[in-house]
PDB file of C-alpha atoms in Angstrom:
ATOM      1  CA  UNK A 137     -11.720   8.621  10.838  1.00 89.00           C
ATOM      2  CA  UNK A 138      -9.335   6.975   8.354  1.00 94.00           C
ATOM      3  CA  UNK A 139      -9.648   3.462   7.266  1.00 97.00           C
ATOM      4  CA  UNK A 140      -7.477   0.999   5.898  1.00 98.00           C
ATOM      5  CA  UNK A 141      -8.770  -1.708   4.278  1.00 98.00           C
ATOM      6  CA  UNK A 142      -7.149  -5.264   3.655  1.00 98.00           C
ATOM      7  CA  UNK A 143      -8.484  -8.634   1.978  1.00 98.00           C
ATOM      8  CA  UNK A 144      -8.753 -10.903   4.972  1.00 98.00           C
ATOM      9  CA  UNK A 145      -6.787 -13.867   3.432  1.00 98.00           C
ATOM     10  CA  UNK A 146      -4.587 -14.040   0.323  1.00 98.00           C
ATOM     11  CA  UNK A 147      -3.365 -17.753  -0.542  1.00 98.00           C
ATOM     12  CA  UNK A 148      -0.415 -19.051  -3.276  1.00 98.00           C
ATOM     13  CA  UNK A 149       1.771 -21.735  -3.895  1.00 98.00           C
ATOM     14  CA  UNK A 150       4.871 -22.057  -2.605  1.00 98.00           C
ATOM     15  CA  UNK A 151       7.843 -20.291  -5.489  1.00 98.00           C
ATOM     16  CA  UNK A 152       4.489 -17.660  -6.310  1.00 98.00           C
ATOM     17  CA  UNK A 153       3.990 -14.255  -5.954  1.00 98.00           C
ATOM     18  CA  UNK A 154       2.171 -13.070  -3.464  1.00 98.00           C
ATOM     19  CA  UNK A 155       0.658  -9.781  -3.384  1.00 98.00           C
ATOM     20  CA  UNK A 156      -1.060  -8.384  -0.493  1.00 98.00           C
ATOM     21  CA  UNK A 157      -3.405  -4.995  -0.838  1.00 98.00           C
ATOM     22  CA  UNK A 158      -4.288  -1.958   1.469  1.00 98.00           C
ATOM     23  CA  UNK A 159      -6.244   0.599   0.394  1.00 98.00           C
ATOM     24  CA  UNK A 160      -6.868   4.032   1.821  1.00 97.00           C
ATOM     25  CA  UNK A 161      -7.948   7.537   0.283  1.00 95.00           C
ATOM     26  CA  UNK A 162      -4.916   9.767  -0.466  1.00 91.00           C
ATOM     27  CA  UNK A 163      -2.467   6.648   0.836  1.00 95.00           C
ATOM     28  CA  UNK A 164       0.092   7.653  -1.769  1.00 91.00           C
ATOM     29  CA  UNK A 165       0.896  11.343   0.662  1.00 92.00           C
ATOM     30  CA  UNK A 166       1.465   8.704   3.616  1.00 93.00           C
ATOM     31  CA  UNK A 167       3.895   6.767   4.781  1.00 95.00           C
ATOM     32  CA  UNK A 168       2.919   3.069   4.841  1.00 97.00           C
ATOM     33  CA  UNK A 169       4.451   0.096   6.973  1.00 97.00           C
ATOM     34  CA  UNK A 170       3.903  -3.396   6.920  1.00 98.00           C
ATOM     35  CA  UNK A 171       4.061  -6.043   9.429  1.00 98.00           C
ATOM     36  CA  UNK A 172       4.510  -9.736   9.265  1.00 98.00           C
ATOM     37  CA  UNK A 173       3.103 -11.887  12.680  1.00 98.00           C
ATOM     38  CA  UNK A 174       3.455 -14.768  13.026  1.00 98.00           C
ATOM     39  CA  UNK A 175       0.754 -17.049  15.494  1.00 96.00           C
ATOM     40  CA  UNK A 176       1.600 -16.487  18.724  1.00 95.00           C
ATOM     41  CA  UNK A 177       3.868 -14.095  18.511  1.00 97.00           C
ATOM     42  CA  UNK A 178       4.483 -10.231  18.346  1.00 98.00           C
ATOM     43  CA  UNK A 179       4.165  -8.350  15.032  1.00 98.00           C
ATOM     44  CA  UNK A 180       7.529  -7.872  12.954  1.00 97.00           C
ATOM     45  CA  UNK A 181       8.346  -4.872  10.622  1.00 97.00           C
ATOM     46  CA  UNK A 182       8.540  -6.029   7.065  1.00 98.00           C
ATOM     47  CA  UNK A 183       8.829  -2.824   5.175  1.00 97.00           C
ATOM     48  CA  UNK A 184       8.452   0.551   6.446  1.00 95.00           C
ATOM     49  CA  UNK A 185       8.528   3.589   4.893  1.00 95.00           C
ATOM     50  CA  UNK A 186       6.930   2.791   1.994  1.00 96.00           C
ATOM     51  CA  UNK A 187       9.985   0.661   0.530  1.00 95.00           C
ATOM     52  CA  UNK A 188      12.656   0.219   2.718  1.00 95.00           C
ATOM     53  CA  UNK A 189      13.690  -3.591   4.241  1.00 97.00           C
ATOM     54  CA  UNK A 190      14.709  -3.758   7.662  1.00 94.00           C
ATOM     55  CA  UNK A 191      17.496  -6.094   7.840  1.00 93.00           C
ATOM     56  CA  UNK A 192      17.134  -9.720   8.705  1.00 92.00           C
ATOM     57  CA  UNK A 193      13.967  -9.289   6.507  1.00 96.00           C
ATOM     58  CA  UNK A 194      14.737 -11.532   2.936  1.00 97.00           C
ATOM     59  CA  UNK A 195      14.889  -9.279  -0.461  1.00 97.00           C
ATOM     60  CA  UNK A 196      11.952 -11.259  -1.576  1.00 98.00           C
ATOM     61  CA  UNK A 197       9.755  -8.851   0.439  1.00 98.00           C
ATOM     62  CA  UNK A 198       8.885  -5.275  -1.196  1.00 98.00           C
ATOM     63  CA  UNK A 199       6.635  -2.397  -1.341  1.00 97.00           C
ATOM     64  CA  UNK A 200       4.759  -0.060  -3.398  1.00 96.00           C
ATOM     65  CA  UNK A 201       2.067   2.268  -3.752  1.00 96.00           C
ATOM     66  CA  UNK A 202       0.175   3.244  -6.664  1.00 92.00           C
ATOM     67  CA  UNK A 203      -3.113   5.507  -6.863  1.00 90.00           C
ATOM     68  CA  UNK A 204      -4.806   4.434  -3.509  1.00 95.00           C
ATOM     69  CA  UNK A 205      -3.096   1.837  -2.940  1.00 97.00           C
ATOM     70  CA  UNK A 206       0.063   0.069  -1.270  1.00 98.00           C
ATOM     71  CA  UNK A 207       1.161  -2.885  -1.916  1.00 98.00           C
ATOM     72  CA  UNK A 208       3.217  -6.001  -0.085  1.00 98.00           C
ATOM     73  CA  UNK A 209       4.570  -7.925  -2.631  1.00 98.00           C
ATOM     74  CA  UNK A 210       6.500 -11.517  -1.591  1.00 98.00           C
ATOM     75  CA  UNK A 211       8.605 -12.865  -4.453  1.00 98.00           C
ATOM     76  CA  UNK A 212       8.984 -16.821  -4.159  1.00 98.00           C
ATOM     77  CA  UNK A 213       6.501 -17.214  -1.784  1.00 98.00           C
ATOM     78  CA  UNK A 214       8.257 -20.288   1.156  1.00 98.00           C
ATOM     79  CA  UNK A 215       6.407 -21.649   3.636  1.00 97.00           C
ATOM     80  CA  UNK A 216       7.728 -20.008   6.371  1.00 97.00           C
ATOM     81  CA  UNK A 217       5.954 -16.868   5.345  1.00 98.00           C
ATOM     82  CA  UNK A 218       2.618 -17.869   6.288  1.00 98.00           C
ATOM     83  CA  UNK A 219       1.606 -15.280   8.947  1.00 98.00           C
ATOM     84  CA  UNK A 220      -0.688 -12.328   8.970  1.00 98.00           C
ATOM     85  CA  UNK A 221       0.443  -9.402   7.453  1.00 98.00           C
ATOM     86  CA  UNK A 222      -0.812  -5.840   8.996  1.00 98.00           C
ATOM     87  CA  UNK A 223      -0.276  -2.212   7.265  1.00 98.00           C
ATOM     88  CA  UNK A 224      -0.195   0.822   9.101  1.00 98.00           C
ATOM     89  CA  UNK A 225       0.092   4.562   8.454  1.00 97.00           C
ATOM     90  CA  UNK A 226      -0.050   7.831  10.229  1.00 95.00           C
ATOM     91  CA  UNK A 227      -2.579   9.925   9.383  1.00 93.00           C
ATOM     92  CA  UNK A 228      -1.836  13.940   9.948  1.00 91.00           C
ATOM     93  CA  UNK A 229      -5.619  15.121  10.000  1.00 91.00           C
ATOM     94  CA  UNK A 230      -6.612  13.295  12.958  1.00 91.00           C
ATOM     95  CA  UNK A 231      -3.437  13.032  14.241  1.00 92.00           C
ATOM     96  CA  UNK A 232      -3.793   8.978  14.666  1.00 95.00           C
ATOM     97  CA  UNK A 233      -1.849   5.801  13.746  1.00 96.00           C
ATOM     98  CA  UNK A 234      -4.517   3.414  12.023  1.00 97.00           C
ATOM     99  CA  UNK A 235      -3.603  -0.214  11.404  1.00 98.00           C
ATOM    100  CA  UNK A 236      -5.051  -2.321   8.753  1.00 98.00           C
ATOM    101  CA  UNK A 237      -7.642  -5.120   9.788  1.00 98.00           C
ATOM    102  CA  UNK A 238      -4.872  -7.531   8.395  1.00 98.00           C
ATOM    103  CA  UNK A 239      -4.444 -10.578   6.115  1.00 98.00           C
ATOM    104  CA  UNK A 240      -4.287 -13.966   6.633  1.00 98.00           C
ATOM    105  CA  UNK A 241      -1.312 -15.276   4.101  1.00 98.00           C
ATOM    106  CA  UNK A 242      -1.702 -19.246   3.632  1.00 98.00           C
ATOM    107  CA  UNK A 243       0.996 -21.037   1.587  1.00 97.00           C
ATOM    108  CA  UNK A 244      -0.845 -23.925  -0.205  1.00 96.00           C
TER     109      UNK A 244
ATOM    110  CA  UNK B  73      19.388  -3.970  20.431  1.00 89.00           C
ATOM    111  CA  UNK B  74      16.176  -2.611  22.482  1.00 94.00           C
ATOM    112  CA  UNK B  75      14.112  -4.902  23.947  1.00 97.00           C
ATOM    113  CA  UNK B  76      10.857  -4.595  25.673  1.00 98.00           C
ATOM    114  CA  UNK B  77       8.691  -6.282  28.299  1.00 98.00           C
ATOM    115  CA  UNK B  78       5.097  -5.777  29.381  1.00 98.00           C
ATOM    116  CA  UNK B  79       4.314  -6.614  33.210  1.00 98.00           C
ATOM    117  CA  UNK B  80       1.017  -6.058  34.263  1.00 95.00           C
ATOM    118  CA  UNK B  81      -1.874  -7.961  36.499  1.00 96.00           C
ATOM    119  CA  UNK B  82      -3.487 -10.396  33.445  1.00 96.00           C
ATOM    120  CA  UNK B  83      -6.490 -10.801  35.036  1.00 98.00           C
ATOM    121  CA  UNK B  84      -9.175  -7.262  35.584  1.00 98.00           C
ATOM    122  CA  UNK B  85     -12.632  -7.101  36.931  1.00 98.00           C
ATOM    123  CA  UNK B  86     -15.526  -5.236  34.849  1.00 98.00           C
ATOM    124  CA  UNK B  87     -15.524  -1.117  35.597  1.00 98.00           C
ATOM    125  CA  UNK B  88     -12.046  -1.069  37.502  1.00 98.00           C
ATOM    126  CA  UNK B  89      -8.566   0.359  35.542  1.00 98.00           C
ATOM    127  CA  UNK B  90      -6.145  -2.018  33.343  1.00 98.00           C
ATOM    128  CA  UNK B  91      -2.521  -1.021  34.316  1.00 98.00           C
ATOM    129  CA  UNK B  92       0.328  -2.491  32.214  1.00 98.00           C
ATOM    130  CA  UNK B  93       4.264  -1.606  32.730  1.00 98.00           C
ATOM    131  CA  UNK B  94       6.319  -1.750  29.505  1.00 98.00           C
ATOM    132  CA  UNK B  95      10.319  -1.627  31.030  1.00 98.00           C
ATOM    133  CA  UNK B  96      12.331  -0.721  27.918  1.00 97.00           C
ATOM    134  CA  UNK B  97      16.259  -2.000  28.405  1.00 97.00           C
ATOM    135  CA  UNK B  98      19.316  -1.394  25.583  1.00 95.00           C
ATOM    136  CA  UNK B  99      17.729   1.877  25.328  1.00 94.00           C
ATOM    137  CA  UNK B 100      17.083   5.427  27.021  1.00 94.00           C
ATOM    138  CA  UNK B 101      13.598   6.520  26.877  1.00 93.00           C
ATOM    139  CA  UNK B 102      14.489  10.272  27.641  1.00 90.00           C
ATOM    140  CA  UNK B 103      16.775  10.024  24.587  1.00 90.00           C
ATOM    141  CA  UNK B 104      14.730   9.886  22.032  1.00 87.00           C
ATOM    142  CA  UNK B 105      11.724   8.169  19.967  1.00 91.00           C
ATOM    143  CA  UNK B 106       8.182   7.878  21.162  1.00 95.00           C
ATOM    144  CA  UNK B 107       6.857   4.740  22.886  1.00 96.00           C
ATOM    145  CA  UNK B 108       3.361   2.964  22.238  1.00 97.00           C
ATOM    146  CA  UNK B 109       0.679   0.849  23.022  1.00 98.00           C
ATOM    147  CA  UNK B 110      -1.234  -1.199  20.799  1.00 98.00           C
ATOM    148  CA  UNK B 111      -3.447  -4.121  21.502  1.00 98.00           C
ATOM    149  CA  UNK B 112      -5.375  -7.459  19.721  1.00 98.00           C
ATOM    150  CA  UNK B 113      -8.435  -9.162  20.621  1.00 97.00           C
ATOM    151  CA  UNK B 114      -8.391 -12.474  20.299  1.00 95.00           C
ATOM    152  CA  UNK B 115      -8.114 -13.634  16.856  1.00 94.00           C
ATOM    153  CA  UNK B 116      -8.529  -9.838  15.426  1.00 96.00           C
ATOM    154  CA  UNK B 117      -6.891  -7.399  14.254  1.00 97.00           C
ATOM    155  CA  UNK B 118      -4.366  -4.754  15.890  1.00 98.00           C
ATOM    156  CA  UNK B 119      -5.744  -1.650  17.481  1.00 98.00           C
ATOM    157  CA  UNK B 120      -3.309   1.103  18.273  1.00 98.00           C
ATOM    158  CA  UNK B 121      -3.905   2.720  21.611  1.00 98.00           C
ATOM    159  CA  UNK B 122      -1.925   5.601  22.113  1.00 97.00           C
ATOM    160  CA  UNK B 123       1.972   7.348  21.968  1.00 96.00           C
ATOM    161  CA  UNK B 124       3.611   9.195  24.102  1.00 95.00           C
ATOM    162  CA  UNK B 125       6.975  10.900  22.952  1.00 93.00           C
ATOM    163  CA  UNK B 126      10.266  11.588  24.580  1.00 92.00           C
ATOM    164  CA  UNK B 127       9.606  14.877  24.114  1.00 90.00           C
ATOM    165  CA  UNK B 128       5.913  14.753  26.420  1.00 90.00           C
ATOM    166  CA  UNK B 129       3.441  14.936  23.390  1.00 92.00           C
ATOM    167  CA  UNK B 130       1.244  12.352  23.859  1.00 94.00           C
ATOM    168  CA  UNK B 131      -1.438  11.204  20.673  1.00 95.00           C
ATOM    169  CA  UNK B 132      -4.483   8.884  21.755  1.00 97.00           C
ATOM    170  CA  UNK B 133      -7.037   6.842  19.731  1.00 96.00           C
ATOM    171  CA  UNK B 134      -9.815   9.575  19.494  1.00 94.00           C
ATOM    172  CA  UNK B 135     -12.205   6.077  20.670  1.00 94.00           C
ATOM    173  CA  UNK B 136     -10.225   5.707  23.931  1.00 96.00           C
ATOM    174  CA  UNK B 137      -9.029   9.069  24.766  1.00 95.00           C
ATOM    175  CA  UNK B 138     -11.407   9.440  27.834  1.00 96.00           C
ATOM    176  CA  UNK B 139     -10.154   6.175  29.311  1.00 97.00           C
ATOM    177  CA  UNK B 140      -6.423   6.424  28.436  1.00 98.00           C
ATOM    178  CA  UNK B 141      -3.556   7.464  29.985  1.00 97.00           C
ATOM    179  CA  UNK B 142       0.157   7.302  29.235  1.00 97.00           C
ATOM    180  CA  UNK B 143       3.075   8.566  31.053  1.00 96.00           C
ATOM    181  CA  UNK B 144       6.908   8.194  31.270  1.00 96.00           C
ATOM    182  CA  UNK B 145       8.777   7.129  34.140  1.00 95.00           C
ATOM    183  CA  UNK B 146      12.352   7.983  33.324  1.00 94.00           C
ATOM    184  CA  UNK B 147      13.841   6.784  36.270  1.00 95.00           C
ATOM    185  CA  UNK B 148      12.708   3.124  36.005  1.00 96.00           C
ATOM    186  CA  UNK B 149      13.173   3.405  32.046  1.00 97.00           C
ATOM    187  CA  UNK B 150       9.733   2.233  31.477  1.00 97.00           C
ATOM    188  CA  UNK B 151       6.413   3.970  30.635  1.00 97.00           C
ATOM    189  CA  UNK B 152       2.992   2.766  31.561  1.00 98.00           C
ATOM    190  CA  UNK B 153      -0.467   1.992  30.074  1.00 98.00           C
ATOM    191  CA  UNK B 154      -3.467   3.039  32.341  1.00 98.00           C
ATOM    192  CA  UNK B 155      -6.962   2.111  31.211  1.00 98.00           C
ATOM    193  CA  UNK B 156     -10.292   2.978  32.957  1.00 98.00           C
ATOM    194  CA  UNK B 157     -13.271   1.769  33.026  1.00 98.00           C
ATOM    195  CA  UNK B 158     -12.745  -1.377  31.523  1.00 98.00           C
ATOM    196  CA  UNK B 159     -15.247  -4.028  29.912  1.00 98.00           C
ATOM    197  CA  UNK B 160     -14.951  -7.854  28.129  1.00 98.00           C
ATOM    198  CA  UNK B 161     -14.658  -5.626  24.904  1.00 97.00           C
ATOM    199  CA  UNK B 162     -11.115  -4.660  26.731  1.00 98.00           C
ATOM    200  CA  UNK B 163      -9.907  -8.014  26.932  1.00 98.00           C
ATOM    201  CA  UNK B 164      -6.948  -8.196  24.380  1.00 98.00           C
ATOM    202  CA  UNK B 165      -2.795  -8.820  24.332  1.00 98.00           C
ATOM    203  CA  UNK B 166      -1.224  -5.685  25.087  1.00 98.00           C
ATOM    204  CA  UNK B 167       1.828  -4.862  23.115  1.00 98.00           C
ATOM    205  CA  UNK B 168       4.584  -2.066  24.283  1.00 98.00           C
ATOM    206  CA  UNK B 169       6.701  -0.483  21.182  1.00 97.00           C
ATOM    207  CA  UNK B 170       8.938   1.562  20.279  1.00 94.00           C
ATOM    208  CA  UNK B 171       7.419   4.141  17.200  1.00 90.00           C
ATOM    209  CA  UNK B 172       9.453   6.435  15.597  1.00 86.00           C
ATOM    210  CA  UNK B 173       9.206   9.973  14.615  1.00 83.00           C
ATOM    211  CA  UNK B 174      10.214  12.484  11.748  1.00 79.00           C
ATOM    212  CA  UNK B 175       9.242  15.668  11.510  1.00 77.00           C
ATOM    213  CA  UNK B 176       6.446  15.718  13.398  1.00 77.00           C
ATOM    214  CA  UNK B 177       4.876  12.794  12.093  1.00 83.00           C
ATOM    215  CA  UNK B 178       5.170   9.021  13.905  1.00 85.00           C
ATOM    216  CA  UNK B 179       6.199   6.358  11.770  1.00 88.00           C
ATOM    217  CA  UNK B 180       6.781   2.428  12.481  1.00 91.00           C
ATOM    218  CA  UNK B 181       6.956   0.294  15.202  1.00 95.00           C
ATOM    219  CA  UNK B 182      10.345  -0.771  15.381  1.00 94.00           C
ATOM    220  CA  UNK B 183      10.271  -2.916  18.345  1.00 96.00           C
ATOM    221  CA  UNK B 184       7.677  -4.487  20.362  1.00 98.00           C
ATOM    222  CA  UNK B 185       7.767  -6.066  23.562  1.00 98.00           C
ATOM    223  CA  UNK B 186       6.079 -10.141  23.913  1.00 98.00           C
ATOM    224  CA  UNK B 187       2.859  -9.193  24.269  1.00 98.00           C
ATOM    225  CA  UNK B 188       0.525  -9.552  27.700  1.00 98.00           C
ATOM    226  CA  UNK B 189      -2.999 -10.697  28.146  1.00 98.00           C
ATOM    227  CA  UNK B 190      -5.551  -8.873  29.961  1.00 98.00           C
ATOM    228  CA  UNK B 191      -8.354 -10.490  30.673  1.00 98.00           C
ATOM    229  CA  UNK B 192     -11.227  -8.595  31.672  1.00 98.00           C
ATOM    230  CA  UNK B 193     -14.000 -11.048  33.476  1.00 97.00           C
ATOM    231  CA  UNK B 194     -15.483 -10.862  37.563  1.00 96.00           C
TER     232      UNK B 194
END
């Protein structure tokens, strides 16, 4: 089955860049989404589709994909985006959403 | 704005079936989009579960397919999780949410409900 796979924690300074990685064979012919959750409460979409920004969601957050790999990037990193942050995709050939095993973002 | 709500027992002995509600309001469930269940074990990761779609086509985890059922209940607006068979390895929040589709493909979550426990112990 597919697999997506995620660093378990990622950690910066607050006004850094944070980028978080998810890896997956042939990623770049799927659509990726990422989630942002917060402790205790449900998951959140960050991007989906790759690139696009729900609203509500701060310009600082973006996404790309580049060989096998997507990639959550958060520009300025504040505080208040500690959380975990979960990928996800749909994959055709076994007709199956597959998350992520998520990663922990700390803000030092 | 759709919103979504889990109801379900939160407490489920070893071997019987895990039933959870999710009642979807701001939203018609015959209209359109596909509706999903996805769940987290303590302090893990999240597991997606299964999809149904407006349309009847249904897509389950290939791990739980022979314990998993989910159906549509247009007249309450709600759809419903129903698990069989269930151990501690069950035990998990349950999340409800709305996944979209295009072209035959599902995408994101949009929208998930608060979340439920399930606890699976005698």
């Amino acid at each position: 089955s597919y697999v997506l796979t995620q660093p378990p924690s990622v950690s910066v300074a607050p006004g850094e860049t944070a980028r978080i990685t998810c890896g997956g064979d042939n990623i770049a012919n799927k659509h990726v989404h990422w989630y942002q959750q917060k402790p205790g409460q449900a998951p959140v979409v960050a991007i989906f589709y790759d690139y696009d920004r729900p609203s509500g969601i701060p310009e600082r957050f973006s996404g790309s994909k580049f060989g096998s790999t997507a990639t959550l990037t958060i520009s300025r990193v504040e505080a208040g985006d500690e959380a975990a942050y979960h990928c996800q995709v749909w994959d055709k050939t076994s007709a199956q959403v597959v998350f992520g095993g998520g990663t922990k973002l700390t803000v030092l | 704005q759709v919103q979504l709500h889990e109801s379900g027992p939160g407490l489920v002995k070893p071997s019987e079936t895990l039933s959870l509600m999710c009642t979807v309001s701001g939203y018609s469930i015959s209209a359109g989009l596909c509706w999903g269940w996805i769940r987290q074990p303590p302090g893990k990761g999240l597991q997606w579960l299964g999809t149904m779609c407006h349309t009847g086509t249904s897509y389950y985890s290939p791990s739980l397919k022979s314990r998993l059922s989910i159906s549509l209940d247009t007249s309450k607006n709600s759809f419903s999780l129903s698990l069989t068979s269930v151990t501690a390895a069950d035990t998990a929040i349950y999340y409800c949410a709305t996944e979209t589709t295009s072209g035959g493909k599902l995408g994101d979550f949009a929208y998930w409900g608060q979340g439920a426990l399930v606890t699976v112990s005698s």
